[in-house]
Amino acid sequence: MKTIYLDNNATTRTDDEVLDAMRPYFSDLYGNPSSMHAFGGQVAHAVARAREQVAALIHCSPSEIFFTSCGTESDNTAIHSTLEAYPERRHIVTTRVEHPAVRVTCRHFQSRHGYRLSELPVDSQGRLSLDLLEQTVDDDTAIVSIMHANNETGVVFPIERIAQIVKSHGGVFHTDAVQTAGKIPIDLRRTPIDLMSISGHKIHAPKGIGVLYVRHGTHLPPFIMGGHQEQGKRAGTENVPHIVGLGKACELALRHLDEENTRVRALRDRLREGLMARCMDPYINGDPDSCLPNTLNISFEFVEGEAILLHMDAFGIAASSGSACTSGALEPSHVLRAMGVPFTRAHGSIRFSLSRYTTQDEIDYVIEKTPPIIEKLRRMSPFGRKPEMSTKT
Amino acid sequence: MWDYTDTVKDHFRNPRNVGEIENPDCVGEVGSLACGDALKLTIRLGEGERIADAKFLTFGCASAIASSSALTEIVKGMTLAEAEKVTNQDIADYLGELPEQKMHCSVMGREALEAAIRNYRTGSTEKVGLEGRVVCTCFGVTETEIERVVRENDLSEIEQVTNYCKAGGGCGACRSEIQKIVDRVRGASEQPRTAPRPARMTNIQKIKLIEETIDREIRPSLVKDGGDIELIDVEGDRVLVSPRGTCSTCPASPITLKDLVEAKLREFVSEELRVEEVKA
Ligand SMILES: Cc1ncc(COP(=O)(O)O)c(C=O)c1O
């Protein structure tokens, strides 16, 4: 059976061109970029070129790009190293909807190292209050870590204005751009972001490669100690094939950026309208006015997400859910709960995330197959039958 | 992805006995939307209290649906006396196996069956889980229920208790209490905690105690999810409360909020109290 893959916020297919670019660096070109001989030197050139390709996507200098092992490492490093750099500042600001890579790290510093932690709330559409941010950031704030876009809902935060607010207080601003790099334009010449995380496997490079962008002049102690690689900040012989792959993926992402915001966005809108029109009691989770072009988070009231996913799976449709049951947790997603989405809806939330590989046929197939699944589960649900409940929200 | 057995998948994809029997002899309802799963079991009895038909409606994940389907297949043809002996393990065995974290689905099945039988015997429609003191406020699980899953499934860890009945799976504030229950059931000496409660109260004392109980036992778990509750008035034994935040918009609130608040207030203040929700 053909897989209709609509879970691209979880991970993406490695682009064939990316794989082709990587292949020689496993076999013929296996040299160490630090070596003195030409055999290693040509590999160093490939790494340098990849750094330029990444820099071009986000409009920064190649020397501001540090390769890491994943988005999670980049997030951890940004927080750890900044706190180490400014030991006298004892306050961390983040949001209630961050990815665990940021959330758990911040909470660790709160519970283990006595930092003051402010987790900013979001409203029912997942939006932050900039006024509240302004009131929360103070001269004691070491780092503000606020994601660019949310992986579950696709809600995009206004990081230009957030960055300005943070910089007016002198703290370091880190943003997790794992879900935005390559999906929406990022221009670091115009936005005073100090640190930014990117992950390869969300943009059609392989898993296990990431980037931490560090703006020139940002004080950041070494995060993995050892040799001189990555300007001595992140030691360890470079993961050359993956670095080359990520470079290529960034080049392709830049080329496809328009398509992402036109064709992919139109397909996502088609999916949204199709499901809204045909399914019982659908709700959009998030902010339709500020959302990633590829993401749709939709809830079907009175049915449970895992059951929906498993029925879709039988048709080859791959998506994900904020329902508790899919993760083994008992409570639904922290993001939806932070938004105050009622449990009834949170349990029945489904995230569809598209990519440039998604076709209109696939979207139409999902629009055709999903409504009967919801109906079938509703008929089975003790709540789904009560008409007075379905109108009450 | 969960590793479900073929039997679980089959009962999920082709559930047996879906629906609701008209004019049933027994009805058992457990769970709630807020908890993420709920089951309504209806039974028609034949001669000699033999179960002639059983149907279910379930809101929940694949294993909740499969457990409900299995339950109806197991009990059909049994006498009520036989059905009374069905355990959650019987349901899990029927399905081959359930992932450890999904065992609470089999427990929900057993609870619904018990509620249905009790409904037949006593006419009671109260939800099973609500007898006894509520330990886990996030999921409304009582001491009695926890003791029972520990005993029947020979559990020794808090995580197991969470897997079997969800208790402790929310804010986690009750975890140490769960540990005490586990220790006690497993033979360690420990007296059951009894709630401190004054013998006679003036009205002022009563209101104060109600407020304290709401603050200490109820509000924290609501606030965590963006909800809240406000005490509007106390008239004799009628306690008027109004849900706030997400609680006021959650369609599940008529089921859970009142039950939760009432259970807590009865435990800590007075058995006589009745909670009513009012729109403020
Ligand atoms: C917003 C966000 N941050 C961080 C990560 C972690 O990235 P990685 O899987 O490369 O560690 C992810 C992906 O799961 C993500 O969606």
XYZ file of C-alpha atoms and ligand atoms in Angstrom:
689
model
C 0.000 0.000 0.000
C 1.164 3.482 -0.801
C 1.899 5.685 2.201
C 0.357 9.136 2.248
C 2.861 10.808 4.474
C 1.398 13.826 6.253
C 3.649 13.824 9.296
C 6.431 16.055 8.044
C 6.689 18.018 11.289
C 7.835 14.761 12.883
C 10.409 14.023 10.222
C 10.835 14.245 6.472
C 12.033 12.136 3.627
C 15.669 12.736 2.709
C 15.690 14.330 -0.710
C 17.325 12.209 -3.427
C 19.617 15.086 -4.347
C 20.684 15.308 -0.713
C 21.456 11.618 -0.593
C 23.421 11.867 -3.846
C 25.445 14.742 -2.447
C 26.242 12.781 0.689
C 27.161 9.450 -0.825
C 30.765 10.152 -1.879
C 31.630 11.266 1.641
C 31.000 7.762 2.957
C 33.112 6.016 0.341
C 35.584 7.860 -1.862
C 35.922 11.074 0.103
C 36.316 9.747 3.618
C 39.170 12.025 4.658
C 39.294 14.011 7.878
C 38.709 17.700 7.200
C 41.398 18.607 9.749
C 44.135 16.669 7.946
C 47.014 18.473 6.279
C 46.923 16.435 3.077
C 44.875 17.285 0.036
C 42.751 14.182 0.525
C 41.410 15.668 3.755
C 41.507 19.195 2.447
C 38.903 18.566 -0.205
C 36.583 17.331 2.515
C 37.200 20.531 4.488
C 36.104 22.417 1.382
C 32.867 20.444 1.300
C 32.186 21.299 4.933
C 32.902 24.971 4.262
C 30.548 24.919 1.318
C 27.792 23.360 3.424
C 28.262 26.131 5.967
C 27.731 28.674 3.195
C 24.607 26.889 2.016
C 23.108 26.962 5.502
C 24.076 30.617 5.956
C 22.432 31.525 2.661
C 19.092 30.116 3.801
C 18.945 32.302 6.897
C 21.036 35.250 5.697
C 23.980 35.184 8.036
C 27.720 34.702 7.842
C 29.039 31.119 7.438
C 31.242 31.639 10.494
C 28.084 31.997 12.579
C 27.014 28.429 11.745
C 27.960 25.628 14.162
C 27.096 22.064 13.251
C 25.629 19.911 16.018
C 24.165 16.425 16.199
C 20.503 17.475 16.216
C 17.985 20.167 17.042
C 17.842 18.975 20.616
C 21.596 19.438 21.052
C 21.343 22.945 19.632
C 18.555 23.842 22.063
C 20.352 22.351 25.048
C 23.580 24.077 24.148
C 22.008 27.484 23.651
C 20.555 27.376 27.150
C 23.419 25.684 28.998
C 26.177 27.773 27.502
C 24.363 31.084 27.865
C 23.662 30.435 31.531
C 27.311 29.536 31.949
C 28.345 32.741 30.193
C 26.222 34.967 32.445
C 26.361 33.365 35.890
C 25.162 36.522 37.627
C 21.852 36.515 35.760
C 19.404 34.094 37.391
C 16.222 34.331 35.351
C 15.083 32.251 32.353
C 12.102 33.179 30.199
C 10.384 30.722 27.899
C 6.818 29.694 26.962
C 4.438 26.968 27.995
C 4.362 25.524 24.484
C 8.053 24.852 23.784
C 9.352 21.561 22.485
C 10.633 19.319 25.318
C 14.194 20.025 24.139
C 13.746 23.544 25.552
C 11.062 23.001 28.165
C 12.746 20.161 30.005
C 16.115 21.906 29.876
C 14.723 25.129 31.359
C 12.909 23.218 34.082
C 16.118 21.392 34.891
C 17.861 24.684 35.603
C 14.921 25.782 37.690
C 14.688 22.665 39.832
C 18.359 21.719 40.031
C 20.124 25.045 39.927
C 17.612 27.388 41.501
C 16.962 29.587 38.482
C 13.826 31.687 38.340
C 11.790 30.392 35.410
C 8.975 32.260 33.693
C 6.928 30.186 31.278
C 4.760 32.594 29.322
C 1.167 31.499 28.725
C -0.585 31.536 25.354
C -4.165 32.401 24.505
C -6.764 30.043 23.075
C -5.270 30.416 19.604
C -1.787 29.745 20.861
C -0.612 33.371 20.713
C 1.787 35.061 23.117
C 1.171 38.391 24.778
C 4.064 40.697 23.921
C 3.023 43.028 26.722
C 3.451 40.222 29.173
C 6.838 39.388 27.669
C 7.845 43.009 28.077
C 6.817 42.918 31.745
C 8.512 39.582 32.371
C 11.960 40.213 30.917
C 14.163 42.101 33.360
C 17.810 42.906 33.976
C 18.227 39.582 35.736
C 17.132 37.630 32.641
C 19.996 35.584 31.217
C 18.184 33.981 28.294
C 14.828 34.148 26.605
C 14.102 31.007 24.606
C 10.974 31.245 22.469
C 10.311 29.000 19.515
C 9.756 30.474 16.063
C 6.867 28.163 15.216
C 5.143 25.483 17.207
C 5.598 21.930 16.002
C 2.089 20.828 16.996
C -0.111 23.707 15.919
C 2.146 25.482 13.433
C 1.517 28.815 15.182
C 4.286 31.251 14.223
C 5.461 33.679 16.894
C 6.490 37.234 15.893
C 10.167 36.715 16.643
C 11.264 40.048 15.119
C 9.341 41.940 17.778
C 10.179 39.423 20.477
C 13.875 39.793 19.669
C 13.645 43.574 19.921
C 11.939 43.408 23.293
C 14.549 41.007 24.646
C 17.480 42.994 23.301
C 16.215 46.178 24.933
C 16.878 44.451 28.262
C 20.270 43.051 27.340
C 19.413 39.351 27.656
C 20.318 36.708 25.111
C 17.548 35.682 22.711
C 17.410 32.104 21.487
C 14.808 30.778 19.110
C 14.076 27.188 18.186
C 13.540 27.496 14.431
C 13.475 23.757 13.826
C 9.979 23.992 12.342
C 10.464 27.195 10.378
C 13.838 27.017 8.651
C 13.089 26.204 5.037
C 9.342 26.655 5.480
C 9.096 30.415 5.899
C 11.692 33.106 5.198
C 14.182 33.900 7.944
C 16.435 36.917 7.605
C 18.982 37.258 10.377
C 20.276 40.548 8.991
C 17.041 42.181 10.032
C 16.207 40.331 13.216
C 18.418 40.619 16.305
C 18.317 36.924 17.171
C 21.416 35.791 19.061
C 21.029 32.029 18.880
C 18.928 29.836 16.633
C 18.427 26.068 16.388
C 17.840 24.159 13.163
C 17.443 20.428 12.617
C 18.275 18.602 9.386
C 15.609 15.924 9.363
C 12.752 18.420 9.258
C 14.000 19.846 5.965
C 14.710 16.742 3.901
C 18.210 16.100 5.243
C 18.848 12.976 7.347
C 18.262 12.603 11.082
C 21.125 13.340 13.425
C 22.410 16.656 12.123
C 21.604 20.105 13.415
C 22.817 23.676 13.490
C 23.246 26.246 16.168
C 23.483 29.729 14.752
C 25.536 32.007 17.010
C 25.512 35.693 16.126
C 28.944 37.320 15.967
C 29.741 38.877 19.302
C 27.548 36.540 21.319
C 29.417 35.225 24.299
C 29.079 31.453 24.235
C 31.568 29.149 25.996
C 32.555 25.858 24.289
C 29.834 23.265 24.585
C 31.697 20.097 23.745
C 35.318 20.309 24.779
C 38.184 18.745 22.927
C 39.754 19.617 19.605
C 39.549 22.792 17.592
C 36.586 21.802 15.393
C 33.718 24.288 14.991
C 35.966 27.083 16.244
C 36.716 25.066 19.366
C 33.124 25.364 20.550
C 31.863 21.977 19.509
C 34.771 19.574 19.383
C 34.708 16.199 17.689
C 35.513 15.172 14.128
C 32.802 16.558 11.878
C 29.943 14.355 10.704
C 30.935 15.153 7.151
C 28.318 13.263 5.102
C 25.481 14.685 7.165
C 26.921 18.184 7.109
C 27.176 17.996 3.326
C 23.613 16.662 3.208
C 22.287 19.448 5.392
C 24.038 22.031 3.205
C 22.389 20.591 0.128
C 19.028 20.423 1.900
C 19.281 24.120 2.780
C 20.093 24.993 -0.802
C 17.025 23.035 -1.957
C 14.855 24.552 0.776
C 15.783 28.029 -0.380
C 14.872 27.062 -3.920
C 11.518 25.612 -2.794
C 10.638 28.356 -0.315
C 8.163 29.963 -2.706
C 6.538 26.663 -3.492
C 6.158 25.943 0.209
C 4.242 29.179 0.646
C 2.115 28.839 -2.471
C 1.486 25.282 -3.636
C 1.961 23.520 -0.274
C -0.035 26.220 1.500
C -2.858 25.837 -1.025
C -2.928 22.083 -0.481
C -3.043 22.581 3.281
C -5.924 25.042 2.843
C -7.694 22.560 0.593
C -7.328 19.880 3.249
C -8.621 22.214 5.937
C -11.650 23.325 3.946
C -12.381 19.764 2.825
C -12.334 18.365 6.351
C -14.155 21.327 7.874
C -16.978 20.894 5.376
C -17.348 17.131 5.639
C -16.519 16.071 9.190
C -18.673 16.305 12.295
C -17.762 18.999 14.822
C -14.322 19.998 13.554
C -12.232 22.723 15.232
C -9.009 24.303 14.102
C -6.383 24.465 16.822
C -4.074 27.426 16.428
C -3.995 30.798 14.775
C -5.058 30.675 11.115
C -3.583 34.157 10.604
C -0.116 33.168 11.712
C 0.532 29.563 10.866
C 3.161 27.518 9.078
C 2.082 26.887 5.476
C 2.331 23.108 5.856
C 0.563 22.474 9.158
C -3.054 21.754 10.011
C -4.064 20.883 13.551
C -7.706 19.928 13.668
C -9.846 18.407 16.413
C -12.839 16.175 16.044
C -14.946 16.398 19.115
C -16.043 13.298 21.049
C -13.683 10.913 19.322
C -10.217 9.913 20.355
C -7.081 10.616 18.343
C -5.348 7.286 18.516
C -8.445 5.538 17.212
C -8.607 8.022 14.314
C -4.917 7.515 13.513
C -5.191 3.737 13.498
C -8.141 3.809 11.143
C -6.276 6.238 8.878
C -3.242 3.983 9.086
C -5.304 1.205 7.527
C -5.671 3.473 4.471
C -1.957 4.238 4.455
C -2.426 7.744 5.816
C 0.282 8.801 8.283
C -0.457 11.732 10.610
C -0.088 12.371 14.331
C -2.219 13.314 17.299
C -2.068 15.381 20.462
C -4.162 12.756 22.159
C -2.829 11.283 25.363
C -3.144 7.719 24.197
C -0.753 7.953 21.296
C 2.208 8.842 23.457
C 1.487 6.557 26.360
C 0.894 9.619 28.496
C -2.495 9.931 30.108
C -3.009 13.610 29.499
C -3.234 15.258 26.116
C -0.539 17.471 24.616
C 0.910 20.230 26.807
C 0.563 22.630 23.894
C -3.179 22.158 23.501
C -3.655 22.276 27.249
C -1.688 25.509 27.490
C -4.122 26.912 24.921
C -7.025 25.841 27.117
C -8.373 23.505 24.445
C -11.020 21.475 26.294
C -10.092 17.859 26.925
C -12.911 16.752 24.655
C -11.181 18.369 21.731
C -7.602 17.807 22.759
C -8.131 14.037 22.861
C -9.453 14.129 19.314
C -6.794 16.335 17.771
C -5.001 15.337 14.595
C -1.978 17.070 13.106
C -1.457 16.894 9.379
C 1.877 18.273 8.193
C 2.601 18.454 4.489
C 5.768 18.820 2.475
C 6.794 19.639 -1.070
C 6.286 15.968 -1.881
C 2.585 16.149 -1.056
C 0.254 15.955 -4.051
C -3.303 17.074 -4.582
C -4.384 13.470 -5.177
C -3.108 12.579 -1.740
C -4.974 15.452 -0.127
C -8.176 14.534 -1.928
C -7.764 10.939 -0.789
C -7.489 12.088 2.835
C -10.518 14.334 2.432
C -12.443 11.332 1.133
C -11.306 8.778 3.730
C -11.384 10.819 6.932
C -15.055 11.783 7.357
C -16.354 8.163 7.465
C -13.728 7.358 10.108
C -14.926 10.187 12.308
C -18.521 9.144 11.770
C -17.828 5.516 12.585
C -16.125 6.480 15.853
C -18.836 8.964 16.688
C -21.484 6.292 16.311
C -19.520 4.181 18.738
C -19.040 6.986 21.253
C -21.386 7.386 24.216
C -21.077 11.146 23.774
C -21.214 11.365 20.016
C -24.896 10.529 19.966
C -26.088 13.272 22.206
C -27.050 16.055 19.853
C -27.290 18.581 22.669
C -23.652 18.004 23.483
C -22.372 18.488 20.003
C -23.734 21.977 19.794
C -22.398 23.008 23.173
C -18.794 24.132 23.174
C 3.301 2.968 17.530
C 1.687 0.517 19.905
C 2.355 -3.149 19.551
C -1.210 -4.418 19.497
C -1.980 -8.094 19.057
C -3.965 -9.161 16.001
C -6.945 -9.809 18.262
C -6.824 -6.237 19.585
C -6.606 -4.896 16.037
C -9.468 -7.103 14.927
C -11.728 -6.013 17.784
C -10.786 -2.392 17.149
C -11.456 -2.522 13.409
C -14.500 -4.782 13.620
C -15.898 -4.218 17.080
C -18.605 -6.660 18.173
C -21.827 -5.535 19.806
C -21.607 -1.808 19.237
C -24.696 0.104 20.250
C -27.191 0.526 23.005
C -29.919 -1.911 24.012
C -33.341 -0.370 24.273
C -34.962 -0.811 27.670
C -31.953 -2.646 29.085
C -32.039 -4.540 32.370
C -28.635 -3.201 33.410
C -26.714 -0.081 32.493
C -23.127 0.600 33.485
C -21.431 3.884 32.699
C -17.837 4.685 33.590
C -15.165 7.187 32.608
C -15.610 10.646 31.155
C -14.575 12.750 28.208
C -12.052 14.533 30.374
C -10.332 11.288 31.279
C -9.932 10.370 27.632
C -12.087 7.288 27.727
C -15.612 6.366 28.666
C -17.756 3.287 28.301
C -21.496 2.716 28.422
C -22.512 -0.902 28.729
C -26.129 -2.042 28.344
C -27.294 -5.569 29.087
C -30.503 -7.500 28.494
C -31.121 -10.484 30.744
C -32.838 -13.718 29.840
C -34.046 -16.518 32.053
C -32.164 -17.191 35.256
C -30.330 -13.852 35.118
C -28.443 -15.063 32.092
C -27.016 -12.312 29.877
C -28.950 -12.578 26.625
C -27.381 -9.542 24.981
C -24.746 -6.932 25.748
C -23.834 -3.827 23.800
C -21.348 -1.032 24.284
C -20.610 2.531 23.320
C -17.034 3.635 23.878
C -15.074 6.841 23.557
C -11.400 6.059 23.635
C -8.329 4.700 21.954
C -8.007 1.450 20.038
C -7.437 -0.650 23.141
C -10.439 0.904 24.910
C -12.655 -0.015 21.978
C -11.153 -3.504 21.725
C -11.530 -4.070 25.489
C -15.185 -3.067 25.344
C -15.826 -5.348 22.419
C -14.059 -8.212 24.201
C -16.023 -7.571 27.372
C -19.354 -7.939 25.604
C -18.219 -11.160 23.937
C -16.999 -12.589 27.237
C -20.145 -11.934 29.223
C -22.754 -12.914 26.679
C -24.286 -16.187 27.829
C -22.995 -15.876 31.379
C -25.267 -15.626 34.385
C -24.858 -12.450 36.399
C -23.222 -14.498 39.145
C -20.628 -15.691 36.636
C -20.177 -12.255 35.135
C -19.470 -10.855 38.570
C -16.281 -12.881 38.676
C -14.865 -11.480 35.414
C -11.626 -9.575 36.058
C -9.705 -7.044 34.017
C -7.111 -9.749 33.428
C -9.770 -11.907 31.771
C -10.389 -9.108 29.296
C -6.682 -8.660 28.630
C -6.256 -12.430 28.221
C -9.147 -12.586 25.779
C -7.337 -10.020 23.639
C -4.080 -11.937 23.856
C -2.291 -9.096 25.547
C -2.551 -5.351 26.099
C 0.446 -3.028 26.277
C 1.221 -2.394 29.957
C 0.364 1.317 29.634
C -3.042 0.397 28.270
C -4.138 -1.941 31.045
C -6.465 0.746 32.362
C -8.662 0.017 29.335
C -9.299 -3.503 30.618
C -9.969 -2.108 34.090
C -12.517 0.262 32.589
C -14.282 -2.730 31.066
C -14.482 -4.553 34.388
C -15.704 -1.376 36.094
C -18.498 -0.920 33.573
C -19.584 -4.502 34.060
C -19.672 -4.042 37.820
C -21.598 -0.808 37.503
C -24.126 -2.554 35.294
C -24.604 -5.438 37.696
C -24.950 -3.091 40.609
C -27.415 -1.028 38.641
C -29.519 -4.154 38.221
C -29.270 -5.229 41.846
C -29.695 -1.889 43.559
C -30.962 0.502 40.929
C -27.907 2.653 41.568
C -26.531 4.553 38.605
C -23.563 5.956 40.429
C -20.214 5.560 38.779
C -18.172 2.819 40.332
C -15.041 4.819 40.817
C -16.722 7.317 43.051
C -17.170 5.265 46.147
C -14.566 6.001 48.762
C -12.048 8.756 49.085
C -10.691 10.349 45.893
C -6.908 10.024 45.860
C -6.079 11.121 42.316
C -8.005 14.297 41.611
C -6.777 14.556 38.020
C -8.526 11.349 37.024
C -10.963 10.984 39.917
C -9.600 7.652 41.150
C -10.524 6.541 44.652
C -8.617 4.690 47.305
C -10.946 1.692 46.917
C -10.231 1.467 43.203
C -6.478 1.710 43.682
C -6.497 -0.937 46.411
C -8.425 -3.179 44.129
C -6.167 -2.951 41.051
C -3.138 -3.445 43.267
C -4.642 -6.537 44.846
C -6.115 -8.108 41.718
C -3.123 -7.528 39.490
C -0.433 -7.907 42.133
C 1.088 -4.498 41.445
C 4.092 -3.175 43.314
C 5.103 0.067 41.578
C 3.421 3.450 41.304
C 3.899 3.349 37.518
C 1.949 0.110 37.362
C -0.900 1.644 39.311
C -0.911 4.499 36.798
C -0.987 2.050 33.907
C -3.868 0.121 35.407
C -6.149 2.887 36.614
C -4.504 6.179 35.595
C -4.075 7.328 39.201
C -0.930 9.447 39.467
C -0.740 10.019 35.720
C -1.691 13.707 35.848
C -0.027 16.234 38.116
C 1.568 13.468 40.136
C 0.786 15.078 43.492
C -0.817 11.876 44.778
C 2.099 9.612 43.994
C 3.345 9.309 47.546
C -0.147 8.464 48.678
C -0.394 5.786 46.011
C 2.857 4.333 47.301
C 1.348 4.126 50.793
C -1.691 2.314 49.443
C 0.523 -0.104 47.551
C 2.587 -0.749 50.678
C -0.509 -1.252 52.763
C -2.171 -3.650 50.368
C 1.049 -5.567 49.994
C 1.130 -6.186 53.701
C 3.154 -3.327 55.092
C 1.521 -1.833 58.159
C -0.101 1.501 57.653
C -3.344 2.787 58.935
C -5.661 4.209 56.288
C -5.654 7.932 56.447
C -8.886 9.382 57.636
C -9.748 12.885 56.819
C -9.788 15.220 59.783
C -13.302 16.387 60.266
C -14.880 18.312 63.124
C -17.881 16.613 64.730
C -20.261 19.572 64.731
C -19.814 22.740 62.774
C -21.348 26.142 62.732
C -22.330 27.407 59.321
C -19.329 29.720 59.264
C -17.003 26.858 60.126
C -18.555 24.785 57.404
C -18.115 27.447 54.721
C -14.557 27.985 55.817
C -13.823 24.276 55.662
C -15.429 24.037 52.221
C -13.280 26.886 50.992
C -10.158 25.336 52.420
C -10.966 21.998 50.875
C -11.538 23.556 47.464
C -8.250 25.433 47.743
C -6.238 22.477 48.850
C -7.817 19.444 47.210
C -9.567 20.651 44.088
C -8.277 23.903 42.700
C -4.655 22.865 42.020
C -5.595 20.154 39.544
C -8.058 22.442 37.752
C -5.737 25.407 37.516
C -3.105 23.224 35.965
C -5.335 22.854 32.931
C -6.386 26.473 32.773
C -9.623 25.912 34.665
C -10.873 27.020 38.040
C -13.884 26.897 40.284
C -15.572 29.496 42.415
C -17.644 28.925 45.510
C -20.830 30.936 45.032
C -22.865 30.078 48.104
C -23.664 27.485 50.716
C -27.317 26.999 51.589
C -27.676 24.343 54.261
C -26.153 21.282 52.632
C -26.363 22.697 49.116
C -23.013 23.929 47.860
C -23.277 26.192 44.830
C -20.182 26.428 42.665
C -19.424 27.933 39.311
C -16.807 26.596 36.903
C -14.279 29.035 35.460
C -11.729 29.088 32.647
C -11.584 25.908 30.607
C -13.904 24.221 33.129
C -16.717 26.516 32.119
C -16.482 25.580 28.456
C -15.594 21.924 28.821
C -18.603 19.774 27.873
C -17.277 17.152 30.250
C -17.644 19.404 33.245
C -21.200 18.350 34.194
C -19.859 14.841 34.533
C -16.581 15.300 36.267
C -16.436 18.615 38.028
C -19.503 18.104 40.149
C -18.537 14.526 40.964
C -15.038 15.508 41.908
C -16.029 18.449 44.044
C -18.781 16.534 45.748
C -16.570 13.560 46.508
C -13.917 15.811 48.040
C -16.324 17.895 50.070
C -18.117 14.822 51.382
C -14.828 13.370 52.414
C -13.362 16.415 54.083
C -16.391 18.361 55.232
C -19.655 16.470 55.524
C -21.329 13.430 53.994
C -24.523 15.381 53.619
C -23.264 17.961 51.133
C -24.708 18.203 47.656
C -22.900 20.170 44.983
C -24.748 22.117 42.327
C -23.287 24.027 39.442
C -24.614 27.461 38.754
C -23.766 29.866 35.977
C -22.469 32.972 37.663
C 10.281 22.558 17.592
C 11.256 21.438 17.686
N 12.394 21.604 18.377
C 13.317 20.629 18.479
C 13.140 19.399 17.896
C 14.170 18.347 18.082
O 14.974 18.166 16.949
P 15.849 16.845 16.800
O 14.879 15.730 16.545
O 16.750 17.077 15.645
O 16.587 16.664 18.066
C 11.953 19.177 17.163
C 11.684 17.884 16.511
O 11.247 16.925 17.078
C 10.997 20.223 17.064
O 9.850 20.046 16.406
